[in-house]
PDB file of C-alpha atoms in Angstrom:
ATOM      1  CA  PRO A   1      99.749  96.069 102.190  1.00  0.00           C
ATOM      2  CA  ALA A   2      99.977  98.998 104.429  1.00  0.00           C
ATOM      3  CA  PHE A   3     102.520  97.144 106.495  1.00  0.00           C
ATOM      4  CA  GLU A   4     104.551  96.139 103.671  1.00  0.00           C
ATOM      5  CA  LYS A   5     104.557  99.540 102.424  1.00  0.00           C
ATOM      6  CA  LEU A   6     106.335 100.755 105.732  1.00  0.00           C
ATOM      7  CA  LYS A   7     108.557  98.088 105.723  1.00  0.00           C
ATOM      8  CA  SER A   8     109.607  99.150 102.021  1.00  0.00           C
ATOM      9  CA  LEU A   9     110.840 102.419 103.776  1.00  0.00           C
ATOM     10  CA  ALA A  10     113.932 100.749 105.276  1.00  0.00           C
ATOM     11  CA  GLY A  11     116.925 102.705 105.021  1.00  0.00           C
ATOM     12  CA  THR A  12     117.965 106.634 105.550  1.00  0.00           C
ATOM     13  CA  TRP A  13     115.898 109.390 104.513  1.00  0.00           C
ATOM     14  CA  LYS A  14     116.729 113.179 104.395  1.00  0.00           C
ATOM     15  CA  GLY A  15     114.183 115.891 104.737  1.00  0.00           C
ATOM     16  CA  LYS A  16     113.108 119.238 105.899  1.00  0.00           C
ATOM     17  CA  ASP A  17     110.698 120.339 108.126  1.00  0.00           C
ATOM     18  CA  ASP A  18     107.999 123.457 107.557  1.00  0.00           C
ATOM     19  CA  GLU A  19     110.610 125.794 108.653  1.00  0.00           C
ATOM     20  CA  GLY A  20     113.180 124.326 106.324  1.00  0.00           C
ATOM     21  CA  LYS A  21     115.431 122.898 108.850  1.00  0.00           C
ATOM     22  CA  PRO A  22     117.007 119.634 108.126  1.00  0.00           C
ATOM     23  CA  VAL A  23     115.449 116.478 109.443  1.00  0.00           C
ATOM     24  CA  THR A  24     117.001 112.977 108.968  1.00  0.00           C
ATOM     25  CA  ILE A  25     114.633 109.573 109.502  1.00  0.00           C
ATOM     26  CA  THR A  26     115.606 106.083 109.642  1.00  0.00           C
ATOM     27  CA  TYR A  27     113.673 102.966 109.200  1.00  0.00           C
ATOM     28  CA  LYS A  28     114.705  99.465 110.191  1.00  0.00           C
ATOM     29  CA  VAL A  29     112.644  96.167 109.882  1.00  0.00           C
ATOM     30  CA  VAL A  30     113.129  94.559 113.344  1.00  0.00           C
ATOM     31  CA  SER A  31     112.001  91.556 115.349  1.00  0.00           C
ATOM     32  CA  ALA A  32     111.991  88.968 112.456  1.00  0.00           C
ATOM     33  CA  GLY A  33     110.218  91.186 110.372  1.00  0.00           C
ATOM     34  CA  THR A  34     107.259  91.807 112.626  1.00  0.00           C
ATOM     35  CA  SER A  35     107.853  95.547 113.469  1.00  0.00           C
ATOM     36  CA  VAL A  36     109.499  98.506 112.012  1.00  0.00           C
ATOM     37  CA  MET A  37     111.468 101.022 114.115  1.00  0.00           C
ATOM     38  CA  GLU A  38     111.427 104.539 113.062  1.00  0.00           C
ATOM     39  CA  THR A  39     114.048 106.934 114.349  1.00  0.00           C
ATOM     40  CA  LEU A  40     113.480 110.588 113.531  1.00  0.00           C
ATOM     41  CA  ASP A  41     116.340 113.041 114.366  1.00  0.00           C
ATOM     42  CA  MET A  42     115.331 116.665 114.277  1.00  0.00           C
ATOM     43  CA  GLY A  43     119.007 117.976 114.585  1.00  0.00           C
ATOM     44  CA  GLU A  44     118.099 120.609 117.301  1.00  0.00           C
ATOM     45  CA  ASN A  45     116.725 117.833 119.762  1.00  0.00           C
ATOM     46  CA  GLU A  46     119.335 116.508 122.210  1.00  0.00           C
ATOM     47  CA  ALA A  47     118.056 112.872 121.190  1.00  0.00           C
ATOM     48  CA  ALA A  48     116.171 111.418 118.487  1.00  0.00           C
ATOM     49  CA  MET A  49     112.414 110.260 118.632  1.00  0.00           C
ATOM     50  CA  VAL A  50     111.502 106.653 118.214  1.00  0.00           C
ATOM     51  CA  THR A  51     108.195 105.355 116.655  1.00  0.00           C
ATOM     52  CA  MET A  52     107.459 101.620 116.387  1.00  0.00           C
ATOM     53  CA  TYR A  53     105.003 100.246 113.948  1.00  0.00           C
ATOM     54  CA  HIS A  54     103.535  96.555 114.037  1.00  0.00           C
ATOM     55  CA  PRO A  55     100.462  94.712 112.565  1.00  0.00           C
ATOM     56  CA  ASP A  56      97.451  94.128 114.906  1.00  0.00           C
ATOM     57  CA  GLY A  57      95.482  91.840 113.010  1.00  0.00           C
ATOM     58  CA  LYS A  58      94.315  93.756 109.724  1.00  0.00           C
ATOM     59  CA  LYS A  59      95.371  97.169 111.379  1.00  0.00           C
ATOM     60  CA  ILE A  60      98.712  98.676 111.927  1.00  0.00           C
ATOM     61  CA  MET A  61      99.483  99.986 115.573  1.00  0.00           C
ATOM     62  CA  MET A  62     102.207 102.493 116.471  1.00  0.00           C
ATOM     63  CA  THR A  63     103.786 103.691 119.597  1.00  0.00           C
ATOM     64  CA  HIS A  64     105.433 107.170 119.361  1.00  0.00           C
ATOM     65  CA  TYR A  65     108.019 107.701 121.830  1.00  0.00           C
ATOM     66  CA  CYS A  66     108.035 111.541 121.797  1.00  0.00           C
ATOM     67  CA  SER A  67     110.518 114.153 123.028  1.00  0.00           C
ATOM     68  CA  LEU A  68     107.473 115.919 125.076  1.00  0.00           C
ATOM     69  CA  GLY A  69     107.732 112.633 127.261  1.00  0.00           C
ATOM     70  CA  ASN A  70     104.677 111.050 126.597  1.00  0.00           C
ATOM     71  CA  GLN A  71     103.734 107.829 124.253  1.00  0.00           C
ATOM     72  CA  PRO A  72     100.701 108.220 122.212  1.00  0.00           C
ATOM     73  CA  ARG A  73      99.524 105.050 120.288  1.00  0.00           C
ATOM     74  CA  MET A  74      97.681 105.145 116.999  1.00  0.00           C
ATOM     75  CA  LYS A  75      96.060 103.010 114.587  1.00  0.00           C
ATOM     76  CA  ALA A  76      95.767 102.864 110.933  1.00  0.00           C
ATOM     77  CA  SER A  77      93.184 100.476 109.033  1.00  0.00           C
ATOM     78  CA  ASP A  78      94.814 100.470 105.485  1.00  0.00           C
ATOM     79  CA  LEU A  79      95.995 102.100 102.630  1.00  0.00           C
ATOM     80  CA  SER A  80      93.836 104.711 100.996  1.00  0.00           C
ATOM     81  CA  LYS A  81      92.198 103.113  97.707  1.00  0.00           C
ATOM     82  CA  ASP A  82      95.080 104.704  95.264  1.00  0.00           C
ATOM     83  CA  GLY A  83      97.647 103.073  97.573  1.00  0.00           C
ATOM     84  CA  ASN A  84      99.366 106.562  98.468  1.00  0.00           C
ATOM     85  CA  THR A  85      98.034 107.487 101.913  1.00  0.00           C
ATOM     86  CA  LEU A  86      98.170 105.827 105.313  1.00  0.00           C
ATOM     87  CA  ASN A  87      96.179 107.511 108.001  1.00  0.00           C
ATOM     88  CA  PHE A  88      97.045 107.237 111.686  1.00  0.00           C
ATOM     89  CA  SER A  89      94.357 108.022 114.513  1.00  0.00           C
ATOM     90  CA  PHE A  90      94.730 108.230 118.216  1.00  0.00           C
ATOM     91  CA  VAL A  91      93.890 105.470 120.333  1.00  0.00           C
ATOM     92  CA  ASP A  92      95.415 106.301 123.879  1.00  0.00           C
ATOM     93  CA  ILE A  93      98.589 107.759 125.417  1.00  0.00           C
ATOM     94  CA  SER A  94     100.635 106.895 128.284  1.00  0.00           C
ATOM     95  CA  ASN A  95     102.593 109.266 130.889  1.00  0.00           C
ATOM     96  CA  ARG A  96     100.304 112.426 130.048  1.00  0.00           C
ATOM     97  CA  ALA A  97     100.366 114.189 133.369  1.00  0.00           C
ATOM     98  CA  SER A  98      97.342 116.459 132.895  1.00  0.00           C
ATOM     99  CA  ALA A  99      94.806 116.977 130.178  1.00  0.00           C
ATOM    100  CA  LYS A 100      96.512 120.168 129.407  1.00  0.00           C
ATOM    101  CA  ASP A 101      99.831 118.571 128.464  1.00  0.00           C
ATOM    102  CA  SER A 102     100.375 118.671 124.263  1.00  0.00           C
ATOM    103  CA  TYR A 103     100.628 115.510 122.447  1.00  0.00           C
ATOM    104  CA  MET A 104     100.520 114.073 119.117  1.00  0.00           C
ATOM    105  CA  ARG A 105      97.068 113.034 117.917  1.00  0.00           C
ATOM    106  CA  LYS A 106      97.409 112.264 114.111  1.00  0.00           C
ATOM    107  CA  LEU A 107      99.865 111.021 111.625  1.00  0.00           C
ATOM    108  CA  VAL A 108      99.494 111.009 107.798  1.00  0.00           C
ATOM    109  CA  PHE A 109     101.960 109.281 105.304  1.00  0.00           C
ATOM    110  CA  THR A 110     101.825 109.980 101.862  1.00  0.00           C
ATOM    111  CA  PHE A 111     103.930 107.897  99.546  1.00  0.00           C
ATOM    112  CA  LYS A 112     105.043 109.923  96.495  1.00  0.00           C
ATOM    113  CA  ASP A 113     107.281 107.240  94.877  1.00  0.00           C
ATOM    114  CA  GLY A 114     109.869 104.733  96.060  1.00  0.00           C
ATOM    115  CA  ASP A 115     112.273 107.487  96.755  1.00  0.00           C
ATOM    116  CA  HIS A 116     109.948 110.234  98.236  1.00  0.00           C
ATOM    117  CA  PHE A 117     107.216 110.640 101.008  1.00  0.00           C
ATOM    118  CA  SER A 118     105.973 112.848 103.550  1.00  0.00           C
ATOM    119  CA  GLN A 119     104.342 112.716 107.011  1.00  0.00           C
ATOM    120  CA  GLN A 120     102.052 115.252 108.648  1.00  0.00           C
ATOM    121  CA  TRP A 121     101.937 115.210 112.375  1.00  0.00           C
ATOM    122  CA  THR A 122      98.961 116.961 114.220  1.00  0.00           C
ATOM    123  CA  MET A 123      99.279 117.901 117.936  1.00  0.00           C
ATOM    124  CA  LYS A 124      96.593 118.633 120.514  1.00  0.00           C
ATOM    125  CA  MET A 125      97.463 121.439 122.400  1.00  0.00           C
ATOM    126  CA  ASP A 126      95.248 123.424 125.055  1.00  0.00           C
ATOM    127  CA  GLY A 127      92.466 120.967 123.880  1.00  0.00           C
ATOM    128  CA  LYS A 128      92.596 121.934 120.120  1.00  0.00           C
ATOM    129  CA  MET A 129      94.158 120.136 117.200  1.00  0.00           C
ATOM    130  CA  ASP A 130      96.991 122.357 116.450  1.00  0.00           C
ATOM    131  CA  HIS A 131     100.208 122.579 114.999  1.00  0.00           C
ATOM    132  CA  PRO A 132     100.122 120.321 111.937  1.00  0.00           C
ATOM    133  CA  ALA A 133     103.888 119.860 110.829  1.00  0.00           C
ATOM    134  CA  THR A 134     104.443 118.378 107.428  1.00  0.00           C
ATOM    135  CA  PHE A 135     107.947 116.849 106.896  1.00  0.00           C
ATOM    136  CA  ASP A 136     109.110 116.013 103.055  1.00  0.00           C
ATOM    137  CA  PHE A 137     111.693 113.020 102.804  1.00  0.00           C
ATOM    138  CA  GLU A 138     114.043 111.682  99.976  1.00  0.00           C
ATOM    139  CA  ARG A 139     115.918 108.493 100.243  1.00  0.00           C
ATOM    140  CA  VAL A 140     119.606 108.405 100.774  1.00  0.00           C
ATOM    141  CA  LYS A 141     121.318 106.360  98.169  1.00  0.00           C
TER     142      LYS A 141
END
């Protein structure tokens, strides 16, 4: 059910970050329906960030190709009991040069209805969980 929920996001979404800056996110179901590609355009970044989601048995794995230059991987087990929340937790990371490098450590999807959802990203900076950033999105019709 959780992967189907991610697939239902296919299309373009407009939103805002915590500071009210515009953000665009696009979802595309790829690889014969076995993966979902997310493209997050923050507007001020030179290039969009990409996150790939795919099932791994009963779990969902994701790899986030971050503008920080590293690639954290996270996993989620399933939707919350009410079917509205999907929590991704850190598994490992590639291209992290030192233990002091910042990286994304957690992602929470909150599905509000078919046309609204939010993401909350949490970074690890200087060894501490920090900088939770919430993005609210509305489907472009």
